[in-house]
Short mmCIF file of C-alpha atoms and ligand atoms in Angstrom, two decimals:
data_model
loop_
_atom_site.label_atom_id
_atom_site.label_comp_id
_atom_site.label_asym_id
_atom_site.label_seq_id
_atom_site.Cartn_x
_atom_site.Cartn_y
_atom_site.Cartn_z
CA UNK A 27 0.00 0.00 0.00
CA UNK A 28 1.40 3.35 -0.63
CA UNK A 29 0.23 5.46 1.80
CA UNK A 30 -0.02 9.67 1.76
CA UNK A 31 0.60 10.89 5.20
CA UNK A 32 0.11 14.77 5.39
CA UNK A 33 1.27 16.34 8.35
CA UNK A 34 4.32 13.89 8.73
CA UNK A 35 7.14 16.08 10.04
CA UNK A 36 4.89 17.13 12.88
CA UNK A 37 4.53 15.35 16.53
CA UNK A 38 1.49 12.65 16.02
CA UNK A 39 2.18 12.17 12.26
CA UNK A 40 5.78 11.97 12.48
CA UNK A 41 5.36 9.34 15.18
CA UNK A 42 3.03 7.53 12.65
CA UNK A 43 5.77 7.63 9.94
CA UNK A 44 8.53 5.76 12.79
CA UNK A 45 4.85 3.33 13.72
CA UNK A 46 4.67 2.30 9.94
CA UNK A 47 8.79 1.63 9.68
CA UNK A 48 8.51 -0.69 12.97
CA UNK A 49 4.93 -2.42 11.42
CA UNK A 50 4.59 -1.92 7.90
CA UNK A 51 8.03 -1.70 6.74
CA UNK A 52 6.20 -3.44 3.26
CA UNK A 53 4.34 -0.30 2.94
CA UNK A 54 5.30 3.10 1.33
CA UNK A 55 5.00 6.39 3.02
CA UNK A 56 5.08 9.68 1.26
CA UNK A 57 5.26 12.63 3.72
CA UNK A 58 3.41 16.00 2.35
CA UNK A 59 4.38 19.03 5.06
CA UNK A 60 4.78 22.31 4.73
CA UNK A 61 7.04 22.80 7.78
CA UNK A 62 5.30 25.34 9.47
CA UNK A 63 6.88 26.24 13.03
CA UNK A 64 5.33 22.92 14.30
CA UNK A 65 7.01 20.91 11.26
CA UNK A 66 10.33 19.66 11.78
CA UNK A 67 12.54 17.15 9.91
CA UNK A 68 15.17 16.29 12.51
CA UNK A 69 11.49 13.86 13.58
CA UNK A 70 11.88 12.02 10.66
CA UNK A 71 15.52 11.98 10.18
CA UNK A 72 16.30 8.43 11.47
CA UNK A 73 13.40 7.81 8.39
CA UNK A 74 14.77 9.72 5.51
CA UNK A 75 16.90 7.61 3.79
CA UNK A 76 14.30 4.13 4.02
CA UNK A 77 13.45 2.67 0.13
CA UNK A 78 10.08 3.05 0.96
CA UNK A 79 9.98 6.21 2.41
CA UNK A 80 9.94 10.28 0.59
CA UNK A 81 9.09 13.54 2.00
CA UNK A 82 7.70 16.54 -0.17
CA UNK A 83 7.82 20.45 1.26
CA UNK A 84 4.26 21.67 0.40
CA UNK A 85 0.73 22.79 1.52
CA UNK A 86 -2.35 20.71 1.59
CA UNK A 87 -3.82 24.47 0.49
CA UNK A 88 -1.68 24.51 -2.68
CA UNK A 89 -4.29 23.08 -5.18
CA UNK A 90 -2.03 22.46 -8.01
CA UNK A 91 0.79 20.64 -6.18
CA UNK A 92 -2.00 18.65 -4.20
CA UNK A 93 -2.95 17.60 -7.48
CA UNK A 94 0.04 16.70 -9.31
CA UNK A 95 1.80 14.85 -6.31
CA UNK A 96 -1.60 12.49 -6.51
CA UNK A 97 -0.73 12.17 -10.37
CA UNK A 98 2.25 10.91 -9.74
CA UNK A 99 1.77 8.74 -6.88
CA UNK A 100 -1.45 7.13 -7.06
CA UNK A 101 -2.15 6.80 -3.62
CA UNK A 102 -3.95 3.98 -2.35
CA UNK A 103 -4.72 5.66 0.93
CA UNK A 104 -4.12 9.29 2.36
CA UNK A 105 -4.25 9.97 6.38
CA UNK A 106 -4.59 13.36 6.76
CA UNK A 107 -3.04 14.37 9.76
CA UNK A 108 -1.90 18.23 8.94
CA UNK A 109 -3.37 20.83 10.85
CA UNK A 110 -2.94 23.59 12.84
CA UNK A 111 -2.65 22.52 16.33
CA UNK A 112 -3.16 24.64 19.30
CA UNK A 113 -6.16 26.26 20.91
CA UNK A 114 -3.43 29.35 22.14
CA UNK A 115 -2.80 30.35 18.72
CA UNK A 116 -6.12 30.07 17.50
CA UNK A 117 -7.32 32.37 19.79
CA UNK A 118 -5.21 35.01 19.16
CA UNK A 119 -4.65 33.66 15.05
CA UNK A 120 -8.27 32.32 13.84
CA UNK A 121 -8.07 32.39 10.06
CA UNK A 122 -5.07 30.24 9.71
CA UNK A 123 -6.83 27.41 11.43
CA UNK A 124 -9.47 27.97 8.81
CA UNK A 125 -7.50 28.09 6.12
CA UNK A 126 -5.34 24.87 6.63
CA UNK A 127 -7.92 23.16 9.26
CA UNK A 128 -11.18 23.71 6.40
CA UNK A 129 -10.08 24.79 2.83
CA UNK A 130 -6.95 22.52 3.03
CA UNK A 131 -8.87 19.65 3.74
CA UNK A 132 -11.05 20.13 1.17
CA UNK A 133 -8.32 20.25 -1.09
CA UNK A 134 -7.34 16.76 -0.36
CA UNK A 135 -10.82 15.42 -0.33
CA UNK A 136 -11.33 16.83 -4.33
CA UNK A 137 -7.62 15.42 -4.76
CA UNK A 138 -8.51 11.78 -3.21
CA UNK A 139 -11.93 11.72 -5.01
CA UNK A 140 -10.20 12.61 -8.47
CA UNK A 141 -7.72 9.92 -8.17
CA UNK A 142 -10.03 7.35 -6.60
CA UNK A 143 -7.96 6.79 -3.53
CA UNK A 144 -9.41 3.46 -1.65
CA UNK A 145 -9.35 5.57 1.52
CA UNK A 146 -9.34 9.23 2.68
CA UNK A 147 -8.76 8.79 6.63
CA UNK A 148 -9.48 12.06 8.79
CA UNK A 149 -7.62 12.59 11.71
CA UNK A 150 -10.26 14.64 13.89
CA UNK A 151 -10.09 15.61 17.85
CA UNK A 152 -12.56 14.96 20.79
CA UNK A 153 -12.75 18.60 20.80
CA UNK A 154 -15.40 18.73 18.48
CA UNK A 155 -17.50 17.76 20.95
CA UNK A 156 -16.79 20.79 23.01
CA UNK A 157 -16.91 20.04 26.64
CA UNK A 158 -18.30 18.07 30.07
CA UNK A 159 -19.26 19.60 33.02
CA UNK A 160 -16.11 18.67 35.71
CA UNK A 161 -19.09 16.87 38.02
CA UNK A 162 -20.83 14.75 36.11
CA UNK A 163 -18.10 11.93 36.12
CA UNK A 164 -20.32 9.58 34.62
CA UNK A 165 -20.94 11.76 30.94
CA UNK A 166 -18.38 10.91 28.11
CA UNK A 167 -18.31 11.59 24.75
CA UNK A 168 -19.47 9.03 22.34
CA UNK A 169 -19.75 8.80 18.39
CA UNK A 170 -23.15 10.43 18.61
CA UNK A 171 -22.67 13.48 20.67
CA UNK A 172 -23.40 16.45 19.00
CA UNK A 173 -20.66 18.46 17.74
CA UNK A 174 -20.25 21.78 20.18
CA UNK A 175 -17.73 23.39 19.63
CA UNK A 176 -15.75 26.52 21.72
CA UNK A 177 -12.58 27.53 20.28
CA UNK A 178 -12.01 28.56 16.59
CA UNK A 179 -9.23 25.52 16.54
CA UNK A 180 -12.30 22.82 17.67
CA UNK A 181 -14.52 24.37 15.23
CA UNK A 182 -12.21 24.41 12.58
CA UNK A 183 -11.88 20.63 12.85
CA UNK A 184 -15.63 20.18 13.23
CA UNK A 185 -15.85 21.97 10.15
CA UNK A 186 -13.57 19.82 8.36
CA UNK A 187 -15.13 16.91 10.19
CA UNK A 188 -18.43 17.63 8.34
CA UNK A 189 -17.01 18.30 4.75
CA UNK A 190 -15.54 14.88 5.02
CA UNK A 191 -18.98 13.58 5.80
CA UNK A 192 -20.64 15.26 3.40
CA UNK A 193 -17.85 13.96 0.54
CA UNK A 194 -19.11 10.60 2.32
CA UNK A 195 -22.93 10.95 1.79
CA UNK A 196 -22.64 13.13 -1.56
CA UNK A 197 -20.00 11.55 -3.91
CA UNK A 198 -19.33 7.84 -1.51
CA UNK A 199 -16.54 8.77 -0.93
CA UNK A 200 -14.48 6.16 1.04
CA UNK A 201 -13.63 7.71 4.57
CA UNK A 202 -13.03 7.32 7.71
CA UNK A 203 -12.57 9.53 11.01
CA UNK A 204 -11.00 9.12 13.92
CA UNK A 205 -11.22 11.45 16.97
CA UNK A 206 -8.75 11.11 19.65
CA UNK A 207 -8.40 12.79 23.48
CA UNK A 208 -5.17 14.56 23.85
CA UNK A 209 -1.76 13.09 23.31
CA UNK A 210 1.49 12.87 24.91
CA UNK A 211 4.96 11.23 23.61
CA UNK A 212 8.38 12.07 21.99
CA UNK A 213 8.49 15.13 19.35
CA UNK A 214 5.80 17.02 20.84
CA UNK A 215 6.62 20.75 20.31
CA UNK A 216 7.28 22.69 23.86
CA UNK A 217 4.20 24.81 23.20
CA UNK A 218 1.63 21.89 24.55
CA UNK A 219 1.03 21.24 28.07
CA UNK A 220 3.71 18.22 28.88
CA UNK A 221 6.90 19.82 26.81
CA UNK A 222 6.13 22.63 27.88
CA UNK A 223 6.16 21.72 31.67
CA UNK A 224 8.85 19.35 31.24
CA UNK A 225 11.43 21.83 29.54
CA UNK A 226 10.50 24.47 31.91
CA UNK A 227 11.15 22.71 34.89
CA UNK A 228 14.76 21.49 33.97
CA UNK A 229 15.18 24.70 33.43
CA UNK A 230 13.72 26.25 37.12
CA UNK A 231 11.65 28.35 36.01
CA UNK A 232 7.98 28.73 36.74
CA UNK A 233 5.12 26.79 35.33
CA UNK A 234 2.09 28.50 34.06
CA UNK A 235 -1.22 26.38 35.08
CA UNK A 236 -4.37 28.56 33.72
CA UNK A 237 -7.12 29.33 36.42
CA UNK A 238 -7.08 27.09 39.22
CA UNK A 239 -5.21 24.26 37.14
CA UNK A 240 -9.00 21.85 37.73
CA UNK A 241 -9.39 21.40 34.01
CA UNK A 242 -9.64 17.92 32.89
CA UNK A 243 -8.40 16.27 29.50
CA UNK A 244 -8.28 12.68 28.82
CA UNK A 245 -4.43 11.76 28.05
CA UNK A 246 -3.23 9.15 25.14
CA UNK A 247 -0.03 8.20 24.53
CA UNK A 248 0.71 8.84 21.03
CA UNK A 249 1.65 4.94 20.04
CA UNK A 250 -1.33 4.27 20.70
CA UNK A 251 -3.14 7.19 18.93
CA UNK A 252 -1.35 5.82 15.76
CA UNK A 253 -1.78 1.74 16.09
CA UNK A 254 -5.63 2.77 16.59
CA UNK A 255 -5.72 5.01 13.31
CA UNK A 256 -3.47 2.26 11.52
CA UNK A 257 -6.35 -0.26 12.89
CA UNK A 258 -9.59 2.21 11.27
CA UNK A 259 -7.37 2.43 8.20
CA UNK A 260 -7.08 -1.39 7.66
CA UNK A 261 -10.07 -2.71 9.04
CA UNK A 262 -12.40 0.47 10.03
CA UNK A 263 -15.63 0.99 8.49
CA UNK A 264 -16.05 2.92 5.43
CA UNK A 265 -18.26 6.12 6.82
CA UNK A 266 -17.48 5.85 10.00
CA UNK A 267 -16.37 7.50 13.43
CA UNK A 268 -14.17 5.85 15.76
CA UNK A 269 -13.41 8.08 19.06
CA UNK A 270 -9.75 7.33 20.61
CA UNK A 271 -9.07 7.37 24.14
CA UNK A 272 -8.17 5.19 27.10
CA UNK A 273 -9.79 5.99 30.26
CA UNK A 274 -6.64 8.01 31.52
CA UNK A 275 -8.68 11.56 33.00
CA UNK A 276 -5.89 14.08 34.95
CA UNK A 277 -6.46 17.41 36.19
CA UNK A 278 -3.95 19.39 34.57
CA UNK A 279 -2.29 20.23 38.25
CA UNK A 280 -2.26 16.12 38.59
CA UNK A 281 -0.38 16.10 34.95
CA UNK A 282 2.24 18.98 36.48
CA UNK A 283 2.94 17.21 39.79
CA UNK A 284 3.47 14.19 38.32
CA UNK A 285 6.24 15.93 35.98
CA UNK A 286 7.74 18.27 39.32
CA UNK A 287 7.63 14.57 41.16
CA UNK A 288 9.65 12.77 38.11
CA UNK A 289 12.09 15.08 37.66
CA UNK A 290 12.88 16.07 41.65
CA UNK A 291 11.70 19.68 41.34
CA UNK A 292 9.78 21.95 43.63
CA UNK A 293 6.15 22.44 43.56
CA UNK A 294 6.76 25.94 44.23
CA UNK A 295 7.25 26.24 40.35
CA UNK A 296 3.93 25.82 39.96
CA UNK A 297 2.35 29.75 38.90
CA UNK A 298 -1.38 30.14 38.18
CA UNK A 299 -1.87 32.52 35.62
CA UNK A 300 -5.13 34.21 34.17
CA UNK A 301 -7.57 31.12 32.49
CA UNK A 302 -7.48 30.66 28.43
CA UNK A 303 -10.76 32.18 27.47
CA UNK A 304 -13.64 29.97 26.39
CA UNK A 305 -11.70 26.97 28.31
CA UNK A 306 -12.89 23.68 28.21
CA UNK A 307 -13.61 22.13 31.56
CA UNK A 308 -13.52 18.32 30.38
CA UNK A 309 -13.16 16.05 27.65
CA UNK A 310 -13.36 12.82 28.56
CA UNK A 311 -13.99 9.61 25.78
CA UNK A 312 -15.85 6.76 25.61
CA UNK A 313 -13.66 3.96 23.35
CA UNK A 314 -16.19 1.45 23.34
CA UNK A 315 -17.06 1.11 19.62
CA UNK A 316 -13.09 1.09 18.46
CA UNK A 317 -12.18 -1.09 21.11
CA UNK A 318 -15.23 -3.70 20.91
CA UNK A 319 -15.23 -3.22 16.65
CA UNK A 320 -12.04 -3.50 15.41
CA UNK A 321 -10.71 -4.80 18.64
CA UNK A 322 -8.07 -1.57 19.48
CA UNK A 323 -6.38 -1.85 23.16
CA UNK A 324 -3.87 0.98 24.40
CA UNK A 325 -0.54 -0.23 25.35
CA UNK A 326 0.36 2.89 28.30
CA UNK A 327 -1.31 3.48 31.32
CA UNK A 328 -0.84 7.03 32.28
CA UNK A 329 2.12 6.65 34.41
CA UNK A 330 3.67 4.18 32.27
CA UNK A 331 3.45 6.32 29.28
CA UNK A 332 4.52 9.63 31.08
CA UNK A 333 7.42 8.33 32.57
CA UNK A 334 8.80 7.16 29.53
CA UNK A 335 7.70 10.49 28.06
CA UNK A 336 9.64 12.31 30.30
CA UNK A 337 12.83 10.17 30.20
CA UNK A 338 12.43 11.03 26.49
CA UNK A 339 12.90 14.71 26.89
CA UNK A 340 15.60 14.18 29.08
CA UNK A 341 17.50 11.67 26.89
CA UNK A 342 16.70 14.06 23.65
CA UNK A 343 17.61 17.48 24.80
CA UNK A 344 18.99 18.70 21.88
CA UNK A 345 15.11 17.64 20.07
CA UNK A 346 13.15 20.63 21.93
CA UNK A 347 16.50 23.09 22.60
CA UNK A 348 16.62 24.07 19.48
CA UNK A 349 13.03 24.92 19.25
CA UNK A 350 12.95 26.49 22.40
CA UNK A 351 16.05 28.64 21.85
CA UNK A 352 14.41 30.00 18.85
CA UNK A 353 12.07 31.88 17.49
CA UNK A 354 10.01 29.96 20.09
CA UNK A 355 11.35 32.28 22.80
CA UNK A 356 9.43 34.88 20.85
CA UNK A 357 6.46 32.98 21.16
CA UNK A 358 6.48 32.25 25.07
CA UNK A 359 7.38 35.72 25.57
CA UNK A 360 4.00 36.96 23.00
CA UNK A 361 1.87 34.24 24.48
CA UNK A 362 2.04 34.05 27.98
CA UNK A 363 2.86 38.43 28.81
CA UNK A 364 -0.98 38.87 29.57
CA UNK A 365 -1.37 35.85 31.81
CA UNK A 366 0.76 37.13 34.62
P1 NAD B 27 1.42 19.47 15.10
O1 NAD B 27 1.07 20.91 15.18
O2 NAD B 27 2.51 18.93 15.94
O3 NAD B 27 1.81 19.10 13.58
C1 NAD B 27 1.10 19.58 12.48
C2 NAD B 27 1.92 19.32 11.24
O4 NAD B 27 1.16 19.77 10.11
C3 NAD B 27 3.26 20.10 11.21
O5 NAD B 27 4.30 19.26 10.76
C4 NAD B 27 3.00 21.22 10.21
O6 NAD B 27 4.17 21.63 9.52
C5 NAD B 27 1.99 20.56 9.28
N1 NAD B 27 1.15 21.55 8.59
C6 NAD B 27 0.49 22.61 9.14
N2 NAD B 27 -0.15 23.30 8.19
C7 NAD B 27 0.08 22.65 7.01
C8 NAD B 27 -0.31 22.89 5.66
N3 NAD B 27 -1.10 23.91 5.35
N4 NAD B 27 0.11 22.04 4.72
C9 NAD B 27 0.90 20.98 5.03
N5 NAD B 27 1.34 20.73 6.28
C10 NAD B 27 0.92 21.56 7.27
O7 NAD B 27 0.05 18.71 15.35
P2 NAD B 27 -0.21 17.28 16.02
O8 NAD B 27 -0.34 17.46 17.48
O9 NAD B 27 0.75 16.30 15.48
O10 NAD B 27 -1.67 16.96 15.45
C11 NAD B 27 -1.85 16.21 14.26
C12 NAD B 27 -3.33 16.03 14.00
O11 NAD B 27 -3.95 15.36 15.09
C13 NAD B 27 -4.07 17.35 13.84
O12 NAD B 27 -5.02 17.20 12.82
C14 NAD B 27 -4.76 17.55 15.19
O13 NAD B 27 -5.96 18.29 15.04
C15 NAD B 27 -5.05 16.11 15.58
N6 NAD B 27 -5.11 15.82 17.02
C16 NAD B 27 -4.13 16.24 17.86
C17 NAD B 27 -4.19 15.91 19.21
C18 NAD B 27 -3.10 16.32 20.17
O14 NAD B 27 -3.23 16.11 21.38
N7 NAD B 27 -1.99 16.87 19.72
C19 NAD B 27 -5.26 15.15 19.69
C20 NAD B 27 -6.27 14.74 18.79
C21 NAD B 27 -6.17 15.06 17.45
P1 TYD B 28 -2.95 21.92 25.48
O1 TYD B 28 -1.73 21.07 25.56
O2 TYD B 28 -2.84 23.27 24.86
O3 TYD B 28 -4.10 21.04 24.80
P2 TYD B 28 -5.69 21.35 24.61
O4 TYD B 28 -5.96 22.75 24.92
O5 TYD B 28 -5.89 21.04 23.17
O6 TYD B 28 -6.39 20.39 25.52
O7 TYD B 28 -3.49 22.14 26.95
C1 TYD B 28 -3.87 21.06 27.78
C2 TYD B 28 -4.48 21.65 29.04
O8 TYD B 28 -3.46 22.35 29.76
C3 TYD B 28 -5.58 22.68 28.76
O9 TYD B 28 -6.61 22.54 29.73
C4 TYD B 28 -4.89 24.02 28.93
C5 TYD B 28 -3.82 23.73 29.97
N1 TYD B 28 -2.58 24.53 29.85
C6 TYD B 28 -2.09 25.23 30.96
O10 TYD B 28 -2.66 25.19 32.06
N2 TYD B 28 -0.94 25.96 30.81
C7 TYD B 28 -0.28 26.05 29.61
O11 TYD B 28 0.76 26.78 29.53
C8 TYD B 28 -0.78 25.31 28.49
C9 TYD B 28 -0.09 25.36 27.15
C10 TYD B 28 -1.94 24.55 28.66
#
């Protein structure tokens, strides 16, 4: 199978591309990224010189390119995991997300559906389904709750969520969508909750929790993000939804002590600053259907999977230094100045 993977040189699709080498090595993976500030090669580097294995520079919004790379490929499948990211920036930077998150989507779909790929897998978010209240422990989010949506990121993917399906219903389109809780793993850029903790506290210096640090997101280590969309793509459903997650709920003050425990550091570090606006409280997933239909189990628990996380970032320093001593430091500085 030759497989596009869009979104490759970023944290969960880069991990997919090292996922395929160690379980599909028969397989071909071409890599379409436009190496935005979340892209970066040195990910993929143990991957670029692999037979089976090319990356392209480019934008899923570039119609032309979209269109001649599926000329000359012939795709069998495309898994398209290239997006921007993170809530942060979408709050301050909304039409971006729209731009890549909705119209570059679409691109691929019209791309897919004019070279007959066998399958057009979306890589969606439980944030589609906006939020839980944080007492009501027994509410989770299944296939069929109703897409709700609170920052312009989650609505963004809803959006593209929706196009997808209507590519489904309209032209049969053969698709798929998964929707996964938050993830956490190696090559995660510093900007997310976990790097950004980690790198933080090596370095002593404070830790910026938003409101009272009570929010709740269900955590999934990336492995097992990707052998569940590896799973839809080879034995999922054709129109359907599969929702990714593994029972693993944390406060986000739980997720920072257990990082200040792990590495020996003070709690002290820890500095509330003012709440992201439109925050949501909880996400929290129901994985019955994935698990009980195609038969998908997680690997991690929570601790498990975050202390091997965190032995990661210290083993692989130079990984997030150079980010971080870039024009990252830019970024934190921009970000965070109104939070103190
Ligand atoms: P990321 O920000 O780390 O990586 C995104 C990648 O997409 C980068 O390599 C970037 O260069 C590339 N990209 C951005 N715009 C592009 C464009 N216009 N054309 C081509 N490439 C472009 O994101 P991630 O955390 O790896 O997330 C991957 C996917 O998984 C996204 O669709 C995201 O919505 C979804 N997702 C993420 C999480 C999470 O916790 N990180 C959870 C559920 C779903
Ligand atoms: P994030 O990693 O941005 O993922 P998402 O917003 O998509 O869930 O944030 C995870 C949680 O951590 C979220 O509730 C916001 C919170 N958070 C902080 O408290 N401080 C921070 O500096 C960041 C980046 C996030």
């Amino acid at each position: 199978m030759k497989i596009l993977v869009t979104g490759g040189a970023g944290f969960i699709g880069g991990n997919y591309c090292h996922y395929m080498y160690e379980h599909h090595p028969e397989d071909t993976v071409v890599v379409l990224d436009a190496l935005t500030y979340a892209g970066n090669l040195e990910t993929l580097q143990p991957l670029m010189d692999q037979p089976n294995f090319k990356f392209v520079k480019g934008d899923i919004r570039d119609r032309e390119l979209v269109d001649k790379l599926f000329a000359e490929e012939q795709f069998d499948a495309v898994i398209n995991f290239a997006a921007e990211s993170h809530v942060d920036r979408s709050v301050e930077y909304p039409s971006i997300f729209v731009e890549t998150n909705v119209l570059g989507t679409q691109v691929l779909l019209d791309a897919s559906r004019k070279y007959n790929v066998k399958r057009y897998h979306q890589v969606s978010t439980d944030e589609v389904y906006g939020d839980l209240p944080l007492d009501r422990k027994d509410l989770f989010f299944t296939e069929d709750t109703p897409l709700h949506t609170s920052s312009p990121y989650s609505a963004s993917k809803a959006s593209a969520d929706l196009l997808v399906l209507a590519y489904y219903r309209t032209y049969k389109m053969p698709i798929t969508i998964s929707r996964c809780s938050n993830n956490y793993g190696a090559y995660q850029f510093p900007e997310k909750l976990i790097p950004l903790m980690i790198s933080r506290a090596l370095a002593d210096e404070s830790l910026p929790v938003y409101g009272n640090g009570a929010n709740v997101r269900d955590w999934v280590h990336v492995y097992d993000h990707n052998s569940a969309v590896d799973l839809i793509l080879r034995k999922g459903k054709i129109g359907e939804v599969y929702n990714i997650g593994g029972h693993n709920e944390r406060t986000n003050l739980q997720v920072v002590e257990t990082i200040l425990s792990q590495l020996g550091k003070p709690e002290s570090l820890i500095h509330y600053v003012k709440d992201r606006p439109g925050h949501d409280l909880r996400y929290a997933i129901n994985p019955d259907k994935i698990m009980h239909e195609l038969g998908w189990k997680p690997i991690y628990t929570f601790d498990t999977g975050m202390k091997e996380t965190i032995q990661w970032y210290l083993d692989n320093k130079e990984w997030w230094e150079h980010i971080i001593n870039g024009a990252y430091q830019n970024y934190y500085a921009e970000m965070y100045k109104d939070r103190q």
